[in-house]
PDB file of C-alpha atoms in Angstrom:
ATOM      1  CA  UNK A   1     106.021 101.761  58.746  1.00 89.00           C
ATOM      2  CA  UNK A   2     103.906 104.543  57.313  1.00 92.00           C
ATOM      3  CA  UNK A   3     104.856 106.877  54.259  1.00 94.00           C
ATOM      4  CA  UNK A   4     104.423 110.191  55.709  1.00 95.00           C
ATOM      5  CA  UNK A   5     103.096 112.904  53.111  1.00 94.00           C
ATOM      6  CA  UNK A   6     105.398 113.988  50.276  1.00 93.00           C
ATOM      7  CA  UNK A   7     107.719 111.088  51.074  1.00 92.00           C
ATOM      8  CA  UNK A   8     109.003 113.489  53.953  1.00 93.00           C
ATOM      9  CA  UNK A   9     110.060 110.131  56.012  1.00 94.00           C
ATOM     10  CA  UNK A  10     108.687 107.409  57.659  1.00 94.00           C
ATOM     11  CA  UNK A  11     106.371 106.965  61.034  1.00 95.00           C
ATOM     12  CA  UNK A  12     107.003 103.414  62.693  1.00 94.00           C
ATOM     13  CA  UNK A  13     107.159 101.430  65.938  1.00 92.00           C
ATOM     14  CA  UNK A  14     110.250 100.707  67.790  1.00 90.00           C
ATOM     15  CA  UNK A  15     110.388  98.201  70.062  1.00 81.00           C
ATOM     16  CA  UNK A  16     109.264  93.843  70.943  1.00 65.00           C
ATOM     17  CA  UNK A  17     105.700  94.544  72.954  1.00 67.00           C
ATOM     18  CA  UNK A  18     102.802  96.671  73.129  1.00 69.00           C
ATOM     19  CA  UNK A  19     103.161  97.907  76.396  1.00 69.00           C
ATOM     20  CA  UNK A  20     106.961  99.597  75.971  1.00 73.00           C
ATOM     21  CA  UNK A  21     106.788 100.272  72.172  1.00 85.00           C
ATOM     22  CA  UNK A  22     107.640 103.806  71.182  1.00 90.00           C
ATOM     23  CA  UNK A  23     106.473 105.820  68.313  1.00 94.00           C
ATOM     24  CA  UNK A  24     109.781 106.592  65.892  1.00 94.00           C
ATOM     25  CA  UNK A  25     110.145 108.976  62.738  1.00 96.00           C
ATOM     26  CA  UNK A  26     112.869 108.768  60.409  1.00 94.00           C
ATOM     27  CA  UNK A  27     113.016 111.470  58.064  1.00 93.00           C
ATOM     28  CA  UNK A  28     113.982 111.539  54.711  1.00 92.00           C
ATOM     29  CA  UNK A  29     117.691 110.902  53.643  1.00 86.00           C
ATOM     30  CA  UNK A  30     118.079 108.920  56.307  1.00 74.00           C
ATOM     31  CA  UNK A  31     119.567 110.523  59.529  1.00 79.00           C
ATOM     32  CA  UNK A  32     118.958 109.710  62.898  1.00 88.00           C
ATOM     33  CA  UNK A  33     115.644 108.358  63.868  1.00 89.00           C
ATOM     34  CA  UNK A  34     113.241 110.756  66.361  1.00 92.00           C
ATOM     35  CA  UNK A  35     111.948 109.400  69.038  1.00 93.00           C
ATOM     36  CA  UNK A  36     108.379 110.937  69.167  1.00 94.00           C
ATOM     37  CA  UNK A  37     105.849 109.256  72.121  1.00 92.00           C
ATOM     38  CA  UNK A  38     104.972 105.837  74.206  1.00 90.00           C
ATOM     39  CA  UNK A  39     102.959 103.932  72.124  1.00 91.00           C
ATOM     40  CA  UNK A  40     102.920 101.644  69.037  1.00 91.00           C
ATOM     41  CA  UNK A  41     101.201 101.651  65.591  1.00 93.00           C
ATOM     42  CA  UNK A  42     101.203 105.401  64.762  1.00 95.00           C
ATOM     43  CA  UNK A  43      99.061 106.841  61.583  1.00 94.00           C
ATOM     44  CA  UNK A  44      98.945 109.834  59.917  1.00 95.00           C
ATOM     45  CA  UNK A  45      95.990 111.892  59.350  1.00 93.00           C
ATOM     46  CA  UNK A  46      95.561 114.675  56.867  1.00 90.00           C
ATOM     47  CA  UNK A  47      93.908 116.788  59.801  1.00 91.00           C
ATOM     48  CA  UNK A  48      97.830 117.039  60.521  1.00 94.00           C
ATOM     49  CA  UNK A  49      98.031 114.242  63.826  1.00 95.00           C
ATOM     50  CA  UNK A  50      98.998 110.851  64.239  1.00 95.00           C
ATOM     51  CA  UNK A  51      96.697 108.368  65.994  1.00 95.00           C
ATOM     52  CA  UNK A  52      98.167 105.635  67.974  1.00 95.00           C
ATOM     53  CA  UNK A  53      97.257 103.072  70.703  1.00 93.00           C
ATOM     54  CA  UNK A  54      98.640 103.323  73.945  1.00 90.00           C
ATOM     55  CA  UNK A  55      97.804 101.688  77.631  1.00 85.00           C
ATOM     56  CA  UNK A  56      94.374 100.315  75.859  1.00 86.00           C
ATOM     57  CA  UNK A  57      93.408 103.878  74.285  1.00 91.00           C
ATOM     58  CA  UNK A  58      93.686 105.200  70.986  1.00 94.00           C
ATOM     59  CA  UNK A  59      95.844 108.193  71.319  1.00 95.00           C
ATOM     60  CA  UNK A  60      96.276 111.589  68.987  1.00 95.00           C
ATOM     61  CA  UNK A  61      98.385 114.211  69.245  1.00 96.00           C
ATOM     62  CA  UNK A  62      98.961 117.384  67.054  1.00 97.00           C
ATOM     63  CA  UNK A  63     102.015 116.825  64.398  1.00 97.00           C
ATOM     64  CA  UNK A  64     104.026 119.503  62.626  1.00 96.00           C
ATOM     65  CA  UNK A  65     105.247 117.780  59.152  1.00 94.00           C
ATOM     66  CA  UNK A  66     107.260 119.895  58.028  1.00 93.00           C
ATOM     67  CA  UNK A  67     109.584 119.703  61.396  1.00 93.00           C
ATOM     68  CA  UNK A  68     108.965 116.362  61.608  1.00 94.00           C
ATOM     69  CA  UNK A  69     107.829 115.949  65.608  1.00 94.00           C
ATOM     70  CA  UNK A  70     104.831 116.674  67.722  1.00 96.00           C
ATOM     71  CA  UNK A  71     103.184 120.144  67.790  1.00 95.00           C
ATOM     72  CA  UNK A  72     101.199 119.588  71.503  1.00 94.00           C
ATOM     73  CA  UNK A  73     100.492 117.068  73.927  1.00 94.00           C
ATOM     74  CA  UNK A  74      98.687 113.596  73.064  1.00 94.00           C
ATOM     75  CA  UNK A  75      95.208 113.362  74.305  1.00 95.00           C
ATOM     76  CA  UNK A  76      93.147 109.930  74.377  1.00 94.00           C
ATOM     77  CA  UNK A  77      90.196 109.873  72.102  1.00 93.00           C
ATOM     78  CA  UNK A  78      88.983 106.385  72.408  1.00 93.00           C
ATOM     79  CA  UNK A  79      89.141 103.956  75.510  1.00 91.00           C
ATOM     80  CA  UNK A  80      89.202  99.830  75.856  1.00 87.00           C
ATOM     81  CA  UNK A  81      91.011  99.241  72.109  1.00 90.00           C
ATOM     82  CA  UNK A  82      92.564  95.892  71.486  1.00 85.00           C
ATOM     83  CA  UNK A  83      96.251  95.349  70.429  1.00 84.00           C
ATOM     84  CA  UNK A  84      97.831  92.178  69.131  1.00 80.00           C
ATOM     85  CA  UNK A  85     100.858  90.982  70.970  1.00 70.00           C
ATOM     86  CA  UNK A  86     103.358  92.721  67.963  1.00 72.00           C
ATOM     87  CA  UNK A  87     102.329  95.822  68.712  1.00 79.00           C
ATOM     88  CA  UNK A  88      99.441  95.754  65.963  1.00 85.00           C
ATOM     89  CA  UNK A  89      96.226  98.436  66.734  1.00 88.00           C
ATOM     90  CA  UNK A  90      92.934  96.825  66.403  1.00 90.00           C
ATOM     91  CA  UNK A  91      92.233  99.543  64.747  1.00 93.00           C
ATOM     92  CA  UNK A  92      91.514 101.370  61.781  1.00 92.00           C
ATOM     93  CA  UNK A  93      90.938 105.214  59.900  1.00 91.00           C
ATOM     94  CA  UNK A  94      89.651 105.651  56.890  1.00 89.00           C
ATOM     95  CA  UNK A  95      90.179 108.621  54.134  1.00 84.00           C
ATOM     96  CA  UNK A  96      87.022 110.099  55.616  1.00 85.00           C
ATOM     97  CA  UNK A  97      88.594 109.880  59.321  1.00 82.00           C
ATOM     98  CA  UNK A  98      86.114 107.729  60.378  1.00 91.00           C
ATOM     99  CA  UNK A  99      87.980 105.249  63.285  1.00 91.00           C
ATOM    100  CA  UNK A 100      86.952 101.753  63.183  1.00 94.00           C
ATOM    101  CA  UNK A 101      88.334  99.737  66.488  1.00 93.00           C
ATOM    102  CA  UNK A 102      87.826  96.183  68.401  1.00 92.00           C
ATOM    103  CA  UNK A 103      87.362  96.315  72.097  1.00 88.00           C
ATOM    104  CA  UNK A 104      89.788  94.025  73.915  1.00 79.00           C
ATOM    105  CA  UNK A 105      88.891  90.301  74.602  1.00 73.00           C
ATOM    106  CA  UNK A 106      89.805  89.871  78.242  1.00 70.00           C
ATOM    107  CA  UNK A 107      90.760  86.559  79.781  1.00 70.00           C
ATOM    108  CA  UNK A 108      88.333  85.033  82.011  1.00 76.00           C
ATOM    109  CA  UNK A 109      89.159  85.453  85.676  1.00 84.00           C
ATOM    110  CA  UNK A 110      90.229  81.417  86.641  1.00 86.00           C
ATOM    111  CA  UNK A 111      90.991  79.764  89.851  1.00 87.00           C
ATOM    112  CA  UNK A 112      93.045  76.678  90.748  1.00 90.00           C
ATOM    113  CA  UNK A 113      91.961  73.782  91.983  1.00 92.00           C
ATOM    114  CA  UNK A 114      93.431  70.186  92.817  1.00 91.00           C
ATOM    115  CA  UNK A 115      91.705  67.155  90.768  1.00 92.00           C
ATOM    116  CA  UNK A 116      92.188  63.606  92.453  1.00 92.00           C
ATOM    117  CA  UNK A 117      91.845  60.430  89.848  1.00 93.00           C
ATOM    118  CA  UNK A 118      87.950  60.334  90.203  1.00 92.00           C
ATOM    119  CA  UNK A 119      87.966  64.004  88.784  1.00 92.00           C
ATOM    120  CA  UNK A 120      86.948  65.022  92.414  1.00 94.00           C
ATOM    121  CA  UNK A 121      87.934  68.757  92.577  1.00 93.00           C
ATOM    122  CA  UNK A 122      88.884  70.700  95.683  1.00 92.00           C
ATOM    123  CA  UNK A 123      89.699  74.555  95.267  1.00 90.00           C
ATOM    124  CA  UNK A 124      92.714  75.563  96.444  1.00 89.00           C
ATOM    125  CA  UNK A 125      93.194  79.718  97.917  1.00 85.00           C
ATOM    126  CA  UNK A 126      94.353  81.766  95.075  1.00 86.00           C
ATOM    127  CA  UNK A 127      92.950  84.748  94.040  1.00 85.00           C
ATOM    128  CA  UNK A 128      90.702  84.380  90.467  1.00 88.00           C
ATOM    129  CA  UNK A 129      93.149  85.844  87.732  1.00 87.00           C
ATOM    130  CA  UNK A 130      93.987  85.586  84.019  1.00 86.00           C
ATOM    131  CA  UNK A 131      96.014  82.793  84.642  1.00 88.00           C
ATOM    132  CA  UNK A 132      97.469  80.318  81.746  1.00 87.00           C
ATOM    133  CA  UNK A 133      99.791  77.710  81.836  1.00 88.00           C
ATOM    134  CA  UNK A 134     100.216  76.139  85.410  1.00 92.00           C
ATOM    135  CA  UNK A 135     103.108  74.213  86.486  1.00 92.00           C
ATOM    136  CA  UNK A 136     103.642  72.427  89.960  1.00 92.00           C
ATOM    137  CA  UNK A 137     106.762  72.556  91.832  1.00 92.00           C
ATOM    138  CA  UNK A 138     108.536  68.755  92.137  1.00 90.00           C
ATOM    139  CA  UNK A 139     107.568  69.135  96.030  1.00 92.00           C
ATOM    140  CA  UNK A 140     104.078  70.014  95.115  1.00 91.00           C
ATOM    141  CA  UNK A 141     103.819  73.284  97.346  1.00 92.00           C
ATOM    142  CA  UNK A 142     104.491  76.012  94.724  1.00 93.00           C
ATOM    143  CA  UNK A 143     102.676  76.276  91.492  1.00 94.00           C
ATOM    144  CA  UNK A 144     104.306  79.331  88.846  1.00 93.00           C
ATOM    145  CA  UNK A 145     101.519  80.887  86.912  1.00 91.00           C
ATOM    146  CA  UNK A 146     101.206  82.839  83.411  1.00 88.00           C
ATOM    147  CA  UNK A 147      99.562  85.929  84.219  1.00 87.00           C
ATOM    148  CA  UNK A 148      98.346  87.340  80.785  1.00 80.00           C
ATOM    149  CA  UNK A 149      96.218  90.854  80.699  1.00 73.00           C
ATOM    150  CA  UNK A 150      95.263  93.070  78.013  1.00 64.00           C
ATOM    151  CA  UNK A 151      97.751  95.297  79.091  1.00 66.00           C
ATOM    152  CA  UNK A 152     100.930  92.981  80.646  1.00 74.00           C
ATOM    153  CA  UNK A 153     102.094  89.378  80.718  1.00 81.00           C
ATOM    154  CA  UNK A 154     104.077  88.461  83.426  1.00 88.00           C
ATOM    155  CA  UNK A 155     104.494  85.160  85.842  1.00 90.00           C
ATOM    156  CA  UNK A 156     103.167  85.001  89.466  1.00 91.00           C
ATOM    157  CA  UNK A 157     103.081  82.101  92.285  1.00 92.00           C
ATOM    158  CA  UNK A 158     101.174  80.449  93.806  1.00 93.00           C
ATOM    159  CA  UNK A 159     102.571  79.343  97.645  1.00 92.00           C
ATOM    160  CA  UNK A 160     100.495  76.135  98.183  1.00 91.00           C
ATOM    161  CA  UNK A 161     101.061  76.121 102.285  1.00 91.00           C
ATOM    162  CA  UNK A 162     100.528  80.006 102.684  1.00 91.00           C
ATOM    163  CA  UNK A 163      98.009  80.112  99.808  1.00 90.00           C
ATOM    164  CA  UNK A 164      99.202  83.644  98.255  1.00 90.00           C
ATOM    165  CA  UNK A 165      99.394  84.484  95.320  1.00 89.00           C
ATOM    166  CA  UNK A 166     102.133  87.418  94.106  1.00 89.00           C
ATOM    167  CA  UNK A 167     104.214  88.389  91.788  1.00 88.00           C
ATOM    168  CA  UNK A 168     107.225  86.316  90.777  1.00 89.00           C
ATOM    169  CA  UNK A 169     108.480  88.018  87.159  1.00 83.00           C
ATOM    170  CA  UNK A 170     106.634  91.144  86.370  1.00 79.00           C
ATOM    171  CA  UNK A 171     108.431  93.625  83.917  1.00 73.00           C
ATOM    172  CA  UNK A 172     107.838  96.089  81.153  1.00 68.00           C
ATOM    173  CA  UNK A 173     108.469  92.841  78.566  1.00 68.00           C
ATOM    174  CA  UNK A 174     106.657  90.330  77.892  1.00 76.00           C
ATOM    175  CA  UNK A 175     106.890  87.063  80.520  1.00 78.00           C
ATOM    176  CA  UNK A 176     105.238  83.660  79.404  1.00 76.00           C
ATOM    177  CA  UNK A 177     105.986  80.159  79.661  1.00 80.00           C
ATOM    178  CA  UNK A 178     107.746  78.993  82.759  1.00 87.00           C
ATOM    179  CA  UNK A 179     108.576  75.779  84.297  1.00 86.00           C
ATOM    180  CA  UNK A 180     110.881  74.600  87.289  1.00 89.00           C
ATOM    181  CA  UNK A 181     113.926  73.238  87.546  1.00 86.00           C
ATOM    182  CA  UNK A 182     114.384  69.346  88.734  1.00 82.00           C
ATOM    183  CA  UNK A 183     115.453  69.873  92.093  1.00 85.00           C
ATOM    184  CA  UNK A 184     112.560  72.742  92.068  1.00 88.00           C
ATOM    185  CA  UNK A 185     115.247  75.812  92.935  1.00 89.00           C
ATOM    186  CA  UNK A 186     114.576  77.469  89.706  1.00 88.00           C
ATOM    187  CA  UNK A 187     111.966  78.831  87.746  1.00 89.00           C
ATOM    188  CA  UNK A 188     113.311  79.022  83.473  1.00 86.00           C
ATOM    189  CA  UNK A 189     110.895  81.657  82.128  1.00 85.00           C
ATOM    190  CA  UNK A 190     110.527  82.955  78.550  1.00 81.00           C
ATOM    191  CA  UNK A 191     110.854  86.770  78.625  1.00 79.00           C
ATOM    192  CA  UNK A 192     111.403  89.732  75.614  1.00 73.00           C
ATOM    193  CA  UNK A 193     113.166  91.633  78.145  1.00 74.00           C
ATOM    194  CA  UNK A 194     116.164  92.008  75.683  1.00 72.00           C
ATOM    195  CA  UNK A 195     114.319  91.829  72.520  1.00 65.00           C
ATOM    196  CA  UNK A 196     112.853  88.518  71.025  1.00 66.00           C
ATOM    197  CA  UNK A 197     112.325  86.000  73.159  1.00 72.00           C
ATOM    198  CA  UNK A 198     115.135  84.322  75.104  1.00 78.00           C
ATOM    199  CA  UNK A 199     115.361  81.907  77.856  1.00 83.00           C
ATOM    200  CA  UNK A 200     116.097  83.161  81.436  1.00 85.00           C
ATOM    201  CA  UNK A 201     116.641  81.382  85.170  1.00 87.00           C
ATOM    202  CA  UNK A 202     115.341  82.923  88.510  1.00 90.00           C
ATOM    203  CA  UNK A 203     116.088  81.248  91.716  1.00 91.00           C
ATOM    204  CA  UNK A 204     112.480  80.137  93.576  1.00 88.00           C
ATOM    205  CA  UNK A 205     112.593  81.740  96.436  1.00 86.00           C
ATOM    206  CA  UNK A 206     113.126  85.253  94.236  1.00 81.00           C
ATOM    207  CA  UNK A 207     116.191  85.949  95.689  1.00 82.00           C
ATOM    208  CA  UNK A 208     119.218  87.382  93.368  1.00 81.00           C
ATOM    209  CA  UNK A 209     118.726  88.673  89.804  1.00 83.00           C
ATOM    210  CA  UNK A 210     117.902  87.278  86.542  1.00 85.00           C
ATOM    211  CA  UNK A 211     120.151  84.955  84.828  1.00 85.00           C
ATOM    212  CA  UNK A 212     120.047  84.839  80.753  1.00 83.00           C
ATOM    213  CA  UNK A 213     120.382  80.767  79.565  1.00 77.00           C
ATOM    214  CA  UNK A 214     123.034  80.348  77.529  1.00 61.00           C
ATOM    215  CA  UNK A 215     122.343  78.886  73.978  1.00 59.00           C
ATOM    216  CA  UNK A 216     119.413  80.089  71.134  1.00 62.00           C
ATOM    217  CA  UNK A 217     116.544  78.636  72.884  1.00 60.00           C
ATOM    218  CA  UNK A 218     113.391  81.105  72.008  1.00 60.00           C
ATOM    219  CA  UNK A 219     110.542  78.745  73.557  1.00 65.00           C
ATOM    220  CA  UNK A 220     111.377  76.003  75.813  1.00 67.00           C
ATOM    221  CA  UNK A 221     108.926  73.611  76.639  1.00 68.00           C
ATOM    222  CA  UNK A 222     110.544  71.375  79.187  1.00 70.00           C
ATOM    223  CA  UNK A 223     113.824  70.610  81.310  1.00 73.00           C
ATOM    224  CA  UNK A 224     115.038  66.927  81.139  1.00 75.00           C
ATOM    225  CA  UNK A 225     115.181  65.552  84.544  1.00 73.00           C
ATOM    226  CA  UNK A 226     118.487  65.325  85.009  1.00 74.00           C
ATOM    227  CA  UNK A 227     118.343  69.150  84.379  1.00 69.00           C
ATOM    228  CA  UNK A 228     121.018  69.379  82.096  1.00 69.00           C
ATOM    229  CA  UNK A 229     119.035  70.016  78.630  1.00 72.00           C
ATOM    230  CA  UNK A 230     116.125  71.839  77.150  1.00 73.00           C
ATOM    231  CA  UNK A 231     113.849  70.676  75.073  1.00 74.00           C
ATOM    232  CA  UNK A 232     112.319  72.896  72.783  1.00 70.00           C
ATOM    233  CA  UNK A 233     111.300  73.446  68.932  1.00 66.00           C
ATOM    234  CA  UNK A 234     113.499  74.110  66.443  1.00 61.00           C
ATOM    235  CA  UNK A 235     114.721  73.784  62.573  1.00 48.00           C
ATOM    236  CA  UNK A 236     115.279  70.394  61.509  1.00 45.00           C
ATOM    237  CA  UNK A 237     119.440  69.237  60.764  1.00 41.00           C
ATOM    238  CA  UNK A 238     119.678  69.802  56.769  1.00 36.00           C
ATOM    239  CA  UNK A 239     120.488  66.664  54.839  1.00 39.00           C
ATOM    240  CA  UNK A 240     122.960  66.320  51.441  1.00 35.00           C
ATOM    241  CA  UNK A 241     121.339  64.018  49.442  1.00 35.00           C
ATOM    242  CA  UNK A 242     123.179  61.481  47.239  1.00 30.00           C
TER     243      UNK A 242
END
């Protein structure tokens, strides 16, 4: 959060991810919080605007402080700015207003290919793409994909036979690990859609909805093979001493 001038309230980010954060004021005393503009890591500026990054741009629009809310539209002022996955600007604005910002790293465009036990590989037909994190279907003819961007992280796959590559998981949150099921019917993906991360089940063939795993299991790194538990990291069981 940000002290506006003359302790009139404070400018801060609501929301779990970059790309669906939204800039919030909350004036002094405490009533209900103002929704101001998309975007995440607002500053003020004594030029009477706030700066904040949104959609890979640095953003500024006009702000009245006395009322408390936006005085004319936002306008971009810088393009191809970086932002750290909790919403976090690479960027900075000093008493002078001189801005000081990081481009964005992109991932490297990567392929698939299979590798035999002589390290002999063969390429197989997906499209290049920022892809992390592969993980091969028990029958071998699917592989699901991280897909992570500057601006979204989501999970494709890859269709082995057909050799497509599309979009299996691709929402406003954040999407990362996933992994199949044992009998290879369902894809358990880690997803911010409601908040931090949870675990969540989609069938494989993307049919039906979403289905929230039951239990507090924020990063899951594998299903057992009987399929009944998840492994994943966690706080160790206290111990009483005696």
């Amino acid at each position: 959060p940000v002290v506006l001038p003359g302790a009139r309230g404070l400018l801060f980010t609501v929301g779990s991810e970059p790309v669906s954060n939204r800039i919030a004021v909350l004036p002094a005393g405490a009533p209900p919080l103002r929704i101001l503009a998309s975007g995440t890591d607002a500053r003020y500026l004594s030029t009477g605007h706030i700066v904040f990054w949104r959609d890979g741009s640095i953003w500024a629009a006009p702000f009245d402080l006395d009322r408390l809310q936006l005085s004319g539209d936002a306008v971009p002022v810088v393009n191809r700015v970086g932002v750290m996955s909790n919403g976090g600007g690479l960027f900075a604005v000093s008493a002078n207003r001189t801005l000081a910002y990081m481009c964005p790293v992109e991932t490297p465009a990567r392929t698939l290919v299979w590798v035999d036990h002589n390290g002999r590989e063969t390429a197989l037909g997906a499209l290049p793409g920022p892809y992390m994190e592969p993980r091969l279907s028990p029958d071998e003819q699917k592989v699901l994909l991280s897909y992570r961007s500057v601006t979204t992280e989501d999970i494709w796959l890859y269709d082995v036979n057909r050799q497509t590559t599309d979009e299996f998981l691709a929402e406003p949150a954040s999407e990362w690990r996933a992994f199949w099921s044992a009998d290879g019917d369902r894809a358990l993906v880690m997803s911010r859609r409601e908040g931090g991360f949870r675990t969540y089940a989609k069938r494989a063939n993307g049919l039906g909805g979403v289905e929230k795993i039951v239990g507090d299991v924020h990063e899951p790194y594998a299903l057992t093979p009987d399929g009944i538990a998840l492994i994943h990291p966690g706080a160790a069981p206290s111990r009483t001493m005696s």
